[in-house]
mmCIF file of C-alpha atoms in Angstrom:
data_model
loop_
_atom_site.group_PDB
_atom_site.id
_atom_site.type_symbol
_atom_site.label_atom_id
_atom_site.label_comp_id
_atom_site.label_asym_id
_atom_site.label_seq_id
_atom_site.Cartn_x
_atom_site.Cartn_y
_atom_site.Cartn_z
ATOM 1 C CA UNK A 1 12.108 22.740 -11.090
ATOM 2 C CA UNK A 2 11.276 21.652 -7.557
ATOM 3 C CA UNK A 3 7.852 20.393 -8.654
ATOM 4 C CA UNK A 4 9.377 18.442 -11.545
ATOM 5 C CA UNK A 5 11.914 16.947 -9.154
ATOM 6 C CA UNK A 6 9.199 15.783 -6.763
ATOM 7 C CA UNK A 7 7.223 14.259 -9.632
ATOM 8 C CA UNK A 8 10.341 12.424 -10.847
ATOM 9 C CA UNK A 9 10.999 11.083 -7.349
ATOM 10 C CA UNK A 10 7.439 9.722 -7.085
ATOM 11 C CA UNK A 11 7.569 8.224 -10.589
ATOM 12 C CA UNK A 12 10.978 6.672 -9.905
ATOM 13 C CA UNK A 13 9.774 5.028 -6.701
ATOM 14 C CA UNK A 14 6.670 3.753 -8.510
ATOM 15 C CA UNK A 15 8.890 2.298 -11.267
ATOM 16 C CA UNK A 16 10.960 0.466 -8.656
ATOM 17 C CA UNK A 17 7.899 -0.970 -6.893
ATOM 18 C CA UNK A 18 5.855 -1.733 -10.026
ATOM 19 C CA UNK A 19 8.052 -3.614 -12.486
ATOM 20 C CA UNK A 20 5.700 -3.102 -15.449
ATOM 21 C CA UNK A 21 2.185 -3.782 -16.619
ATOM 22 C CA UNK A 22 0.284 -6.071 -18.961
ATOM 23 C CA UNK A 23 -1.711 -4.859 -21.958
ATOM 24 C CA UNK A 24 -4.283 -6.982 -23.786
ATOM 25 C CA UNK A 25 -4.364 -6.535 -27.551
ATOM 26 C CA UNK A 26 -6.760 -8.066 -30.036
ATOM 27 C CA UNK A 27 -5.392 -9.352 -33.319
ATOM 28 C CA UNK A 28 -7.476 -10.336 -36.350
ATOM 29 C CA UNK A 29 -6.529 -13.861 -37.461
ATOM 30 C CA UNK A 30 -9.169 -14.690 -40.102
ATOM 31 C CA UNK A 31 -11.723 -12.480 -41.867
ATOM 32 C CA UNK A 32 -14.055 -14.417 -44.173
ATOM 33 C CA UNK A 33 -16.955 -12.068 -44.825
ATOM 34 C CA UNK A 34 -19.355 -12.311 -41.884
ATOM 35 C CA UNK A 35 -17.015 -14.767 -40.091
ATOM 36 C CA UNK A 36 -14.206 -13.150 -38.151
ATOM 37 C CA UNK A 37 -11.709 -14.862 -35.858
ATOM 38 C CA UNK A 38 -9.779 -12.735 -33.380
ATOM 39 C CA UNK A 39 -6.981 -13.616 -31.006
ATOM 40 C CA UNK A 40 -6.343 -11.835 -27.707
ATOM 41 C CA UNK A 41 -2.715 -11.475 -26.693
ATOM 42 C CA UNK A 42 -1.258 -10.264 -23.419
ATOM 43 C CA UNK A 43 1.864 -8.163 -23.861
ATOM 44 C CA UNK A 44 4.122 -7.274 -20.952
ATOM 45 C CA UNK A 45 5.563 -3.767 -20.904
ATOM 46 C CA UNK A 46 8.327 -3.620 -18.348
ATOM 47 C CA UNK A 47 11.411 -1.652 -17.434
ATOM 48 C CA UNK A 48 14.558 -2.448 -15.494
ATOM 49 C CA UNK A 49 14.798 -1.533 -11.824
ATOM 50 C CA UNK A 50 17.807 0.693 -12.414
ATOM 51 C CA UNK A 51 15.704 2.919 -14.697
ATOM 52 C CA UNK A 52 13.378 3.728 -11.794
ATOM 53 C CA UNK A 53 16.355 4.368 -9.533
ATOM 54 C CA UNK A 54 17.893 6.696 -12.125
ATOM 55 C CA UNK A 55 14.654 8.681 -12.461
ATOM 56 C CA UNK A 56 14.400 9.017 -8.674
ATOM 57 C CA UNK A 57 18.034 10.147 -8.390
ATOM 58 C CA UNK A 58 17.505 12.777 -11.097
ATOM 59 C CA UNK A 59 14.487 14.011 -9.134
ATOM 60 C CA UNK A 60 16.518 14.255 -5.938
ATOM 61 C CA UNK A 61 19.223 16.200 -7.796
ATOM 62 C CA UNK A 62 16.648 18.643 -9.167
ATOM 63 C CA UNK A 63 15.115 19.221 -5.725
ATOM 64 C CA UNK A 64 18.547 19.641 -4.086
ATOM 65 C CA UNK A 65 19.832 22.128 -6.676
ATOM 66 C CA UNK A 66 16.604 24.123 -6.500
ATOM 67 C CA UNK A 67 17.003 24.607 -2.741
ATOM 68 C CA UNK A 68 20.539 25.943 -3.196
ATOM 69 C CA UNK A 69 19.395 28.602 -5.680
ATOM 70 C CA UNK A 70 16.692 29.956 -3.342
#
């Protein structure tokens, strides 16, 4: 559980620092035999800051409770 807690702390801090990321997708607009028209779209995948804080807090709780059991 200690390892999982440390991973959650690192992921939570990364979620606070990095607010999200952009993904480029390609969408087919027209397909007329040999002629094909595609459109590239940028989609933003983000998360709220409090989600990263919650993940980090859960990680801290896991690390703290693991130390008490040892």
